[in-house]
Each structure stands twice: as structure tokens, then as C-alpha cells.
CSV table of C-alpha atoms in Angstrom, one decimal:
chain,number,residue,atom,x,y,z
A,12,MET,CA,-99.4,23.9,13.1
A,13,LEU,CA,-100.8,21.5,15.3
A,14,HIS,CA,-99.0,17.9,15.0
A,15,ALA,CA,-101.5,15.4,16.4
A,16,MET,CA,-100.6,12.7,19.0
A,17,LYS,CA,-101.3,8.6,18.5
A,18,PRO,CA,-104.5,7.7,19.7
A,19,VAL,CA,-104.3,7.4,23.5
A,20,LEU,CA,-102.8,3.4,24.9
A,21,LYS,CA,-104.2,1.3,27.4
A,22,ALA,CA,-100.9,1.4,30.3
A,23,ASP,CA,-98.9,-1.6,30.4
A,24,CYS,CA,-97.3,-1.6,33.6
A,25,SER,CA,-94.8,-4.2,32.6
A,26,ALA,CA,-94.2,-2.0,30.0
A,27,GLY,CA,-90.3,-1.2,30.2
A,28,GLN,CA,-89.7,-3.5,32.7
A,29,SER,CA,-87.6,-5.2,30.5
A,30,GLY,CA,-85.0,-2.7,30.0
A,31,GLU,CA,-86.2,-2.1,26.4
A,32,ALA,CA,-87.1,1.5,26.1
A,33,ILE,CA,-90.7,2.3,24.2
A,34,PRO,CA,-91.0,4.5,22.0
A,35,PHE,CA,-91.8,8.3,22.6
A,36,GLY,CA,-94.9,9.2,20.9
A,37,THR,CA,-95.7,5.0,22.7
A,38,ALA,CA,-94.6,6.2,26.1
A,39,VAL,CA,-97.2,10.5,25.7
A,40,ALA,CA,-99.9,8.8,24.9
A,41,LYS,CA,-99.4,5.6,28.6
A,42,ALA,CA,-99.0,8.8,30.2
A,43,ILE,CA,-102.1,10.9,29.4
A,44,ALA,CA,-104.0,7.0,29.4
A,45,LEU,CA,-103.3,7.3,33.5
A,46,ALA,CA,-104.5,10.7,34.1
A,47,LYS,CA,-108.1,10.6,35.3
A,48,PRO,CA,-109.5,14.0,34.4
A,49,ILE,CA,-110.8,15.7,36.9
A,50,LEU,CA,-114.7,16.1,38.0
A,51,ASP,CA,-114.8,18.9,40.8
A,52,SER,CA,-116.1,22.5,38.9
A,53,GLU,CA,-116.4,26.2,41.0
A,54,THR,CA,-118.0,29.3,39.3
A,55,VAL,CA,-115.3,32.0,39.0
A,56,SER,CA,-115.5,36.4,37.9
A,57,LEU,CA,-114.1,36.8,34.0
A,58,VAL,CA,-112.1,38.6,36.0
A,59,GLY,CA,-110.1,35.8,37.3
A,60,ALA,CA,-111.0,33.1,34.8
A,61,LEU,CA,-108.3,33.6,32.8
A,62,GLY,CA,-106.7,29.8,31.5
A,63,ARG,CA,-109.3,28.2,33.4
A,64,VAL,CA,-110.6,25.3,32.3
A,65,CYS,CA,-114.4,25.3,30.6
A,66,ALA,CA,-116.4,22.9,32.9
A,67,ALA,CA,-119.0,23.3,31.0
A,68,ASP,CA,-120.4,24.3,26.8
A,69,ILE,CA,-121.3,27.6,27.3
A,70,CYS,CA,-123.9,28.6,24.8
A,71,SER,CA,-124.8,33.0,24.1
A,72,PRO,CA,-127.9,34.4,25.5
A,73,ILE,CA,-128.3,37.1,23.7
A,74,SER,CA,-127.7,37.4,19.6
A,75,LEU,CA,-124.9,40.3,19.2
A,76,PRO,CA,-124.8,42.5,18.3
A,77,PRO,CA,-128.7,42.8,19.7
A,78,PHE,CA,-130.2,45.0,17.6
A,79,ASP,CA,-128.7,46.7,14.0
A,80,ASN,CA,-127.0,49.6,14.0
A,81,SER,CA,-124.6,51.3,12.1
A,82,ALA,CA,-121.1,49.9,10.5
A,83,MET,CA,-120.6,53.9,9.5
A,84,ASP,CA,-120.0,58.1,10.7
A,85,GLY,CA,-123.2,59.5,8.1
A,86,PHE,CA,-127.2,59.3,7.2
A,87,ALA,CA,-130.0,56.4,7.3
A,88,VAL,CA,-132.5,55.9,4.6
A,89,ARG,CA,-134.7,54.1,3.4
A,90,THR,CA,-134.1,52.9,0.0
A,91,ALA,CA,-136.8,52.3,-1.5
A,92,ASP,CA,-136.9,56.7,-1.2
A,93,PHE,CA,-134.4,57.0,-3.9
A,94,ASP,CA,-135.9,57.2,-6.9
A,95,GLY,CA,-134.6,59.1,-10.2
A,96,GLU,CA,-131.2,59.9,-11.3
A,97,GLY,CA,-128.7,61.4,-8.4
A,98,PRO,CA,-128.1,63.7,-6.4
A,99,TRP,CA,-130.8,62.8,-4.0
A,100,THR,CA,-131.7,65.1,-1.3
A,101,PHE,CA,-133.3,64.6,2.3
A,102,ARG,CA,-134.3,66.2,4.7
A,103,VAL,CA,-132.2,65.3,8.1
A,104,ALA,CA,-134.6,64.7,11.0
A,105,GLU,CA,-133.0,63.4,13.5
A,106,ARG,CA,-129.8,63.0,14.9
A,107,VAL,CA,-128.9,59.4,16.3
A,108,ALA,CA,-125.8,58.8,18.5
A,109,ALA,CA,-124.8,55.5,19.9
A,110,GLY,CA,-126.5,54.1,22.5
A,111,ASP,CA,-129.7,56.1,21.3
A,112,VAL,CA,-133.0,54.5,22.8
A,113,ARG,CA,-135.4,56.2,21.0
A,114,VAL,CA,-138.3,55.1,18.7
A,115,PHE,CA,-138.4,56.2,15.4
A,116,GLU,CA,-141.5,56.4,13.7
A,117,ASN,CA,-144.1,57.3,11.2
A,118,LEU,CA,-141.2,59.6,9.6
A,119,ALA,CA,-142.1,61.0,6.0
A,120,ARG,CA,-140.7,60.0,2.5
A,121,ARG,CA,-137.5,61.6,1.6
A,122,THR,CA,-136.4,61.9,6.1
A,123,ALA,CA,-132.2,61.2,7.0
A,124,LEU,CA,-130.8,60.9,9.8
A,125,ARG,CA,-127.8,61.6,10.3
A,126,ILE,CA,-126.1,58.6,12.6
A,127,PHE,CA,-123.4,57.8,13.4
A,128,THR,CA,-120.7,54.0,14.1
A,129,GLY,CA,-122.8,51.9,16.0
A,130,ALA,CA,-126.3,54.0,16.8
A,131,PRO,CA,-129.5,51.2,16.7
A,132,VAL,CA,-131.2,51.9,12.8
A,133,PRO,CA,-134.7,52.4,13.4
A,134,TRP,CA,-136.9,48.9,11.9
A,135,THR,CA,-138.1,51.3,8.9
A,136,PHE,CA,-134.1,52.8,7.3
A,137,ASP,CA,-132.7,49.9,5.7
A,138,ALA,CA,-128.7,51.8,4.4
A,139,VAL,CA,-126.7,54.0,5.7
A,140,VAL,CA,-124.4,56.0,2.8
A,141,MET,CA,-120.9,57.2,5.1
A,142,GLN,CA,-120.9,60.5,5.2
A,143,GLU,CA,-118.5,60.7,2.4
A,144,ARG,CA,-120.7,60.3,-0.1
A,145,CYS,CA,-123.3,63.2,1.6
A,146,GLU,CA,-123.1,66.5,2.0
A,147,GLN,CA,-124.9,68.3,4.0
A,148,ILE,CA,-126.5,72.4,4.3
A,149,GLY,CA,-128.6,72.9,7.1
A,150,ASP,CA,-131.3,70.4,7.9
A,151,THR,CA,-130.8,68.6,4.0
A,152,VAL,CA,-128.6,66.0,2.5
A,153,THR,CA,-127.4,65.6,-0.5
A,154,ILE,CA,-126.5,61.9,-1.7
A,155,TYR,CA,-124.3,61.5,-4.3
A,156,GLU,CA,-125.0,57.1,-4.5
A,157,ARG,CA,-127.0,55.5,-5.2
A,158,PRO,CA,-127.1,52.2,-1.4
A,159,ARG,CA,-128.0,49.1,-1.6
A,160,ARG,CA,-130.5,47.6,1.2
A,161,GLY,CA,-128.7,46.9,3.7
A,162,HIS,CA,-125.3,48.8,3.3
A,163,HIS,CA,-123.1,49.7,6.2
A,164,ILE,CA,-125.5,48.3,8.2
A,165,ARG,CA,-124.6,45.5,11.4
A,166,PHE,CA,-127.2,43.4,11.6
A,167,ALA,CA,-128.8,41.6,14.5
A,168,GLY,CA,-126.9,38.4,15.8
A,169,GLU,CA,-124.7,38.1,11.8
A,170,ASP,CA,-122.0,37.7,14.8
A,171,VAL,CA,-123.7,35.0,17.1
A,172,SER,CA,-127.2,34.2,17.6
A,173,ALA,CA,-129.2,33.6,20.3
A,174,ASP,CA,-128.4,30.5,21.7
A,175,ALA,CA,-125.2,29.6,19.8
A,176,GLU,CA,-121.9,27.7,21.9
A,177,LEU,CA,-119.9,29.8,22.8
A,178,ILE,CA,-117.6,28.0,24.6
A,179,SER,CA,-116.7,23.6,24.9
A,180,ARG,CA,-116.5,22.0,27.5
A,181,GLY,CA,-112.8,21.2,28.4
A,182,LYS,CA,-111.3,24.7,26.7
A,183,GLY,CA,-108.9,26.7,28.4
A,184,LEU,CA,-110.5,30.5,28.8
A,185,SER,CA,-108.4,32.0,26.7
A,186,ASP,CA,-108.8,36.5,26.9
A,187,ARG,CA,-110.2,36.0,23.6
A,188,ASP,CA,-112.8,33.5,25.4
A,189,LEU,CA,-113.2,36.0,27.8
A,190,THR,CA,-114.1,39.8,25.2
A,191,LEU,CA,-116.9,37.4,23.6
A,192,LEU,CA,-118.4,36.3,27.3
A,193,ALA,CA,-118.7,39.9,28.3
A,194,ALA,CA,-119.8,40.9,24.9
A,195,VAL,CA,-122.5,38.5,25.7
A,196,GLY,CA,-123.1,40.0,29.3
A,197,ILE,CA,-121.8,36.8,31.3
A,198,VAL,CA,-120.2,37.9,34.5
A,199,ASP,CA,-119.6,34.5,35.5
A,200,VAL,CA,-118.7,30.9,34.0
A,201,GLN,CA,-117.9,27.6,35.6
A,202,VAL,CA,-114.5,25.9,35.3
A,203,LEU,CA,-113.2,23.1,36.4
A,204,ARG,CA,-111.5,23.6,39.8
A,205,LYS,CA,-107.9,23.3,39.5
A,206,ILE,CA,-104.9,20.9,40.2
A,207,ARG,CA,-102.7,20.7,43.4
A,208,ILE,CA,-99.2,19.8,42.1
A,209,GLY,CA,-97.1,18.8,45.0
A,210,LEU,CA,-93.0,19.0,43.9
A,211,LEU,CA,-90.7,16.9,45.3
A,212,SER,CA,-86.3,17.0,44.3
A,213,THR,CA,-84.5,14.2,45.8
A,214,GLY,CA,-81.0,14.3,46.2
A,215,THR,CA,-78.4,14.8,48.9
A,216,GLU,CA,-76.6,16.9,46.6
A,217,LEU,CA,-78.7,19.4,46.6
A,218,LYS,CA,-78.7,22.9,47.7
A,219,GLU,CA,-80.9,25.7,47.0
A,220,PRO,CA,-79.6,28.5,46.1
A,221,GLY,CA,-78.0,31.1,47.1
A,222,GLU,CA,-76.7,28.7,50.0
A,223,PRO,CA,-72.6,27.8,49.9
A,224,LEU,CA,-71.5,25.1,48.3
A,225,GLU,CA,-69.2,22.4,49.7
A,226,HIS,CA,-67.5,20.8,47.7
A,227,GLY,CA,-69.6,17.1,45.7
A,228,GLN,CA,-72.9,19.6,45.6
A,229,ILE,CA,-75.2,21.5,43.6
A,230,TYR,CA,-77.9,24.1,43.8
A,231,ASN,CA,-81.3,22.7,43.1
A,232,SER,CA,-82.0,24.1,39.8
A,233,ASN,CA,-85.2,22.6,38.6
A,234,GLN,CA,-87.1,23.3,41.0
A,235,ILE,CA,-87.6,26.8,40.2
A,236,MET,CA,-87.7,25.5,36.1
A,237,LEU,CA,-90.5,23.4,37.3
A,238,SER,CA,-91.9,26.4,38.7
A,239,SER,CA,-92.1,29.1,36.6
A,240,LEU,CA,-93.1,26.4,33.6
A,241,LEU,CA,-96.5,25.4,35.9
A,242,ALA,CA,-96.0,29.0,36.7
A,243,GLY,CA,-97.8,29.9,33.1
A,244,CYS,CA,-100.6,27.4,33.6
A,245,PRO,CA,-103.6,28.5,35.4
A,246,TRP,CA,-105.5,25.7,36.0
A,247,ALA,CA,-102.1,24.1,38.3
A,248,GLU,CA,-101.3,25.0,41.7
A,249,ILE,CA,-97.9,24.1,43.3
A,250,VAL,CA,-97.6,22.6,46.8
A,251,ASP,CA,-93.5,22.4,46.9
A,252,PHE,CA,-92.5,19.9,49.5
A,253,GLY,CA,-88.9,21.0,49.1
A,254,MET,CA,-85.9,19.0,49.1
A,255,VAL,CA,-84.9,15.3,50.2
A,256,PRO,CA,-82.0,13.8,51.7
A,257,ASP,CA,-80.8,10.4,49.4
A,258,SER,CA,-83.3,8.6,53.0
A,259,LEU,CA,-86.5,5.7,51.5
A,260,ARG,CA,-87.1,6.9,55.2
A,261,LEU,CA,-87.3,10.4,54.5
A,262,LEU,CA,-88.9,10.4,50.9
A,263,LYS,CA,-91.8,7.7,52.0
A,264,ASP,CA,-92.6,10.2,54.3
A,265,VAL,CA,-92.8,13.0,52.3
A,266,VAL,CA,-94.4,10.9,49.7
A,267,ALA,CA,-97.5,9.2,52.6
A,268,ARG,CA,-97.9,13.4,52.5
A,269,ALA,CA,-98.2,14.3,49.0
A,270,VAL,CA,-100.8,11.9,48.2
A,271,THR,CA,-103.3,12.0,50.6
A,272,SER,CA,-103.3,16.2,49.3
A,273,CYS,CA,-102.7,15.9,46.2
A,274,ASP,CA,-104.2,14.9,42.8
A,275,ALA,CA,-100.3,14.9,41.1
A,276,LEU,CA,-97.1,14.2,42.6
A,277,VAL,CA,-93.7,15.1,40.3
A,278,THR,CA,-90.2,14.4,41.8
A,279,ARG,CA,-86.8,15.1,40.1
A,280,GLY,CA,-83.6,12.8,40.7
A,281,GLY,CA,-83.6,9.1,42.5
A,282,VAL,CA,-85.4,7.4,39.3
A,283,SER,CA,-82.3,6.0,37.5
A,284,ALA,CA,-80.6,2.3,39.2
A,285,GLY,CA,-78.7,3.7,41.3
A,286,GLU,CA,-78.4,1.9,45.3
A,287,GLU,CA,-78.3,5.7,46.4
A,288,ASP,CA,-82.4,6.0,44.1
A,289,HIS,CA,-84.6,5.7,46.5
A,290,THR,CA,-87.9,7.8,44.5
A,291,VAL,CA,-89.4,3.9,43.2
A,292,VAL,CA,-89.4,2.1,46.4
A,293,ALA,CA,-90.8,4.9,48.2
A,294,VAL,CA,-94.0,5.6,45.8
A,295,GLN,CA,-94.4,1.4,45.3
A,296,ALA,CA,-94.2,1.2,49.4
A,297,HIS,CA,-97.6,3.3,49.2
A,298,GLY,CA,-98.6,1.5,46.1
A,299,ALA,CA,-97.9,3.4,43.1
A,300,ASP,CA,-98.5,0.9,39.7
A,301,LEU,CA,-95.5,2.5,37.4
A,302,ASP,CA,-96.4,1.9,33.7
A,303,VAL,CA,-93.6,3.8,31.2
A,304,LEU,CA,-90.0,3.7,32.5
A,305,ASN,CA,-87.5,4.1,30.1
A,306,VAL,CA,-88.5,6.2,26.9
A,307,ALA,CA,-86.4,5.7,22.7
A,308,ILE,CA,-85.7,9.7,23.9
A,309,ARG,CA,-82.3,11.7,24.3
A,310,PRO,CA,-81.8,13.2,27.0
A,311,GLY,CA,-84.7,12.3,29.5
A,312,LYS,CA,-84.4,7.9,29.1
A,313,PRO,CA,-85.2,7.8,32.6
A,314,LEU,CA,-88.9,8.4,33.6
A,315,LYS,CA,-91.5,7.1,35.5
A,316,VAL,CA,-94.8,7.7,35.5
A,317,GLY,CA,-98.3,5.8,36.9
A,318,ARG,CA,-100.5,6.3,39.7
A,319,ILE,CA,-100.1,6.0,43.1
A,320,ARG,CA,-103.8,5.1,44.1
A,321,LYS,CA,-105.4,7.9,42.9
A,322,THR,CA,-102.9,10.3,42.8
A,323,LEU,CA,-101.2,10.7,39.5
A,324,PHE,CA,-97.4,10.2,39.7
A,325,ALA,CA,-94.4,11.2,37.4
A,326,GLY,CA,-90.3,10.7,38.3
A,327,LEU,CA,-88.4,12.9,36.4
A,328,PRO,CA,-84.6,12.4,36.2
A,329,GLY,CA,-82.0,14.5,37.8
A,330,ASN,CA,-80.2,16.4,34.6
A,331,PRO,CA,-82.0,19.5,34.2
A,332,ASN,CA,-82.0,19.7,31.1
A,333,ALA,CA,-83.4,15.6,30.6
A,334,ALA,CA,-86.2,16.4,33.0
A,335,LEU,CA,-87.2,19.4,30.9
A,336,ILE,CA,-87.6,17.4,27.7
A,337,ALA,CA,-89.2,14.5,30.0
A,338,PHE,CA,-91.0,17.2,31.6
A,339,ARG,CA,-92.7,19.3,28.5
A,340,GLN,CA,-92.8,16.7,26.1
A,341,ILE,CA,-94.7,13.3,27.9
A,342,VAL,CA,-94.9,15.0,32.1
A,343,LEU,CA,-97.2,17.5,30.8
A,344,PRO,CA,-100.0,16.7,28.9
A,345,ALA,CA,-100.6,13.8,31.2
A,346,LEU,CA,-101.8,17.1,32.8
A,347,ARG,CA,-103.7,19.3,30.9
A,348,ARG,CA,-105.7,15.6,30.4
A,349,LEU,CA,-105.9,15.4,35.0
A,350,ALA,CA,-106.7,19.2,34.4
A,351,GLY,CA,-109.7,18.1,31.8
A,352,LEU,CA,-108.5,20.6,28.8
A,353,ALA,CA,-108.9,18.8,25.2
A,354,GLU,CA,-106.2,19.5,24.3
A,355,THR,CA,-103.1,18.1,25.4
A,356,GLN,CA,-100.4,18.5,23.2
A,357,PRO,CA,-98.0,21.0,22.9
A,358,GLN,CA,-97.7,23.2,19.3
A,359,TRP,CA,-95.3,21.6,17.0
A,360,PHE,CA,-94.5,24.4,14.4
A,361,SER,CA,-92.4,23.2,10.3
A,362,ALA,CA,-89.8,24.4,9.9
A,363,VAL,CA,-85.8,23.1,9.0
A,364,ALA,CA,-82.6,22.5,9.9
A,365,GLY,CA,-80.1,24.4,9.6
A,366,PHE,CA,-77.5,22.0,10.2
A,367,SER,CA,-76.4,18.1,10.1
A,368,CYS,CA,-75.8,15.9,12.4
A,369,LYS,CA,-75.9,12.2,12.5
A,370,LYS,CA,-78.3,10.2,14.8
A,371,ARG,CA,-79.6,6.6,16.0
A,372,GLN,CA,-82.4,5.1,14.4
A,373,GLY,CA,-84.5,3.8,16.4
A,374,ARG,CA,-84.0,7.4,19.5
A,375,THR,CA,-86.5,10.5,18.8
A,376,GLU,CA,-83.9,13.5,19.9
A,377,PHE,CA,-84.8,17.0,21.7
A,378,VAL,CA,-82.1,19.9,20.7
A,379,PRO,CA,-81.6,23.5,22.2
A,380,VAL,CA,-82.2,25.1,18.7
A,381,ARG,CA,-82.3,28.7,17.5
A,382,ILE,CA,-84.2,30.6,14.3
A,383,SER,CA,-81.3,31.7,12.0
A,384,GLY,CA,-83.3,32.9,9.1
A,385,ARG,CA,-86.3,32.3,7.6
A,386,THR,CA,-87.2,30.5,3.9
A,387,GLU,CA,-88.9,31.7,1.4
A,388,ARG,CA,-92.5,30.4,2.3
A,389,GLY,CA,-91.3,31.8,6.1
A,390,GLU,CA,-90.7,28.9,7.9
A,391,PRO,CA,-88.0,28.5,10.2
A,392,VAL,CA,-85.0,27.8,9.7
A,393,LEU,CA,-82.6,26.2,13.3
A,394,GLU,CA,-79.7,26.6,13.9
A,395,MET,CA,-78.9,23.4,16.4
A,396,LEU,CA,-77.1,24.8,19.5
A,397,GLU,CA,-76.1,22.0,21.4
A,398,ARG,CA,-76.6,17.9,21.2
A,399,GLY,CA,-79.0,17.4,23.9
A,400,THR,CA,-76.8,16.7,26.7
A,401,ALA,CA,-79.0,16.2,29.9
A,402,ALA,CA,-77.1,18.5,31.9
A,403,ASN,CA,-75.4,22.0,30.6
A,404,LEU,CA,-77.6,24.8,31.1
A,405,MET,CA,-76.5,26.9,28.7
A,406,ALA,CA,-77.2,26.1,26.1
A,407,VAL,CA,-81.1,26.3,26.8
A,408,ALA,CA,-81.4,28.6,28.0
A,409,LEU,CA,-80.0,31.0,24.4
A,410,ALA,CA,-82.7,28.4,22.6
A,411,ASP,CA,-84.9,29.8,21.1
A,412,GLY,CA,-87.1,26.7,21.3
A,413,ILE,CA,-86.9,22.9,21.0
A,414,ALA,CA,-86.4,21.5,17.6
A,415,LEU,CA,-87.9,17.3,17.3
A,416,LEU,CA,-85.5,14.4,15.7
A,417,PRO,CA,-87.8,12.1,14.3
A,418,PRO,CA,-87.1,7.8,15.5
A,419,GLU,CA,-86.8,6.5,12.0
A,420,ALA,CA,-84.1,9.6,10.7
A,421,ALA,CA,-80.6,8.4,11.1
A,422,GLU,CA,-79.0,11.6,9.9
A,423,ILE,CA,-80.1,15.4,9.8
A,424,THR,CA,-79.0,16.9,7.1
A,425,ASN,CA,-78.8,20.7,6.4
A,426,SER,CA,-82.5,22.8,4.5
A,427,MET,CA,-84.3,19.4,5.7
A,428,PRO,CA,-87.9,19.5,7.3
A,429,ILE,CA,-87.8,19.4,11.3
A,430,ARG,CA,-89.7,20.6,13.8
A,431,TYR,CA,-90.1,22.9,16.4
A,432,GLU,CA,-91.7,23.7,19.7
A,433,PRO,CA,-91.1,27.7,20.3
A,434,PHE,CA,-89.8,27.8,24.3
A,435,ALA,CA,-92.9,31.3,24.0
A,436,THR,CA,-95.7,28.7,24.2
């Protein structure tokens, strides 16, 4: 069940600067408001259109099905030929299979056509009797039930009428959408171009996986996390700016390159208030106007969102779980909006807590959970694996998804209704 977000709010660049954290819903709305959807489009074949964003409403050029056809293997008949009590005997005039383009006219009364599923029904015939209700001997068939008009016929246009809208602008094209477009004969589709998303890791302590670690250093797991998440977004193109040490000069140089080549820049680390946190200063040196600064969530409170001229900017915290939550719940909806998608929010499903815990009122918490059972109504019962710590990774790796603990609650009790986002979505 999809839960709607609050209405988008006008960006307020003073938000969070006083140190007071803003509500989670407000942060999401502000981030989305900062994303200005792209307008550039291109034409691609259906083969390459999966997941791309539809750039214009698409209407059907034909009816579907395009002609009356048989829904069964059987015999095409005219209901007016059935008089008196059955059974009725008809002469079998022709055999009609799928793809037959012949025209049958002026056939004598009490004439039937042997017909197969998908074959066109001649316009003078108005019913099909399934073969299990018939017995054919030679060129005659005995029919044991009186059909009604239209029986076992799929009529032209009963699925899709000509000029009917098939897909609306802003929809991410699914495999079902592409199947429908192919069925009406469409070969190419106009889609919005992919948005270019720059990824940048900051931190002198970071090393690439596979490199030797010295004391005080850690591997850069955030890069693979974000790259993997965005790999499932066919509307995005990733530009990897690598890792930059905690140097204001180097950061400013990389930000300058990103702003000239990307629609969005997502950084990890350097957004807190420490002396070595240079990301905010680096982007402000290029004219960044920052909005969401502190969010009342756990994990993921330190978050910077804004614009560097025409480029959407998101500065994520460096701790992996905090970066994961802030990206999935706040930044990704804004990127979807930037890409032109009409639906920006993740899907949250109803579930019940299989655990109890106390929490701070006014703060939205996200915790990794695993499905431990089902209620009588089929809702998942969730087991909490960990209390939303910012750096620990094992619980998230083992989790089936994320549960949202609402800000108004001071305590989560066993069997309490909560919302759940599966990782698979």
C-alpha cells in the first residue's frame, strides 16, 4: 500500500541553520521542491526503453484487438440459424486458423466454420461454440448447446480503443508497458534523457576495497552502496568522481568539474560540523544555496540538500547506514523528481511490529527488520535486527527491509501497526 507524502513545501534556505532539526516529512518535501525536472528528450526503441521515463502521453494508433477473433477452439456460427430444439447439425464449410486473411461471404444457412483460438471471426458470424460441445463427422458438425450472440468472441477494441491513452508522461516504463506498446504496433518511444548523477566520496581515512589498510583507515563502502542503488535506476547515468581527501582545495576543484557536467551531485562525508568537514564550504564556494541541514531522523540527521546553480546537491553523512537511510528516504525521491518521474515516493507497506522498544518523540526512526511471520490478514510481522545505528552494517545486510517508527510514538509495542519498505522495491 503506497503512502502519500505531505504536499511539497517551498524551499526555505534557513531551514535547520539554528540547529533545530526539521521533521522527516518536511525534509522530503523540501528536497523534492529543489529538484527541477529535466525537459530534454530522445527517441529510443522499445528494446532499450525499460525503466526510462516517458516524455509525452502515448495514445494507441489502433484498436486492440484489431478485429473480432475467436477466444476458443471450436465452430463459428450464426445464432439466427438455431431454431427449434437441439441438437443442431451444420455443414462445415471452411477451416479458419489464426492469421487467415480470407473473406467469407454468401455462405448458406446452417453453415459453420471450424475455427481456432485467435482466428478472425467473419463479420456475418456472431458466436463460437467450443469444440467440447460439438461432434464433427466428416464435413458436418452436431452442436449440443444453443450459443448466445457474442459467445466466445473477443471483439475489436474491447481491450483498447483507437486513440485511447496508454501511458502518461512521467511514468517509468515497465515491461508491461512495453508489451502493451508492442501490441499496438509502436516501435519507438520518446523518453526523457538520463540525468547525470555525480558521486563523490570524501575522507582522508578512506581506502578502496582490496587496498591494504593502515591503522585508522577504513574501506569506502558507501561508493558501492550508492552505485548499486542507482544501478537499478535506468533513468540515471553515474559519473564517479572517486575519493577526495579532506582538503578544501581539492574538494573545490572536483565540485567545479561536477557542476559543469552533472545534473546532480551526491557526496558522502564532510557534512557535519568538525574542523575537517569541508564539503559544505567547498560547495558554497561555487554558489551553493543549501536548504535541508538537520533532519529529525535516526540514523542520518546531518544532511545537506540544495542547489549549486543548476545542479541539485545532496551531501550525505559518511556513516554507511546514515547515508543509506538519508539517500533512500530523502535524496532518491528528489532524484526521481529531477528525472521527470511523476511518482517519486517509495512504496511503504502495512506491517505489524514483532518487537517492543522505546523511542524519542518527535524523531522518525528507521530500523532494519526481517519478516518473522504473517498475521491472519497476511501482513508481515517484523523482527527488529538493530536499533538504527549509523555505522554497523551486518544487520542491514541480513534485513528484508526497513521499518519506519513514527515521530509521534514514544514507544513501539508488540503487534503495533507500523510501515515497512522492502529492500526488493
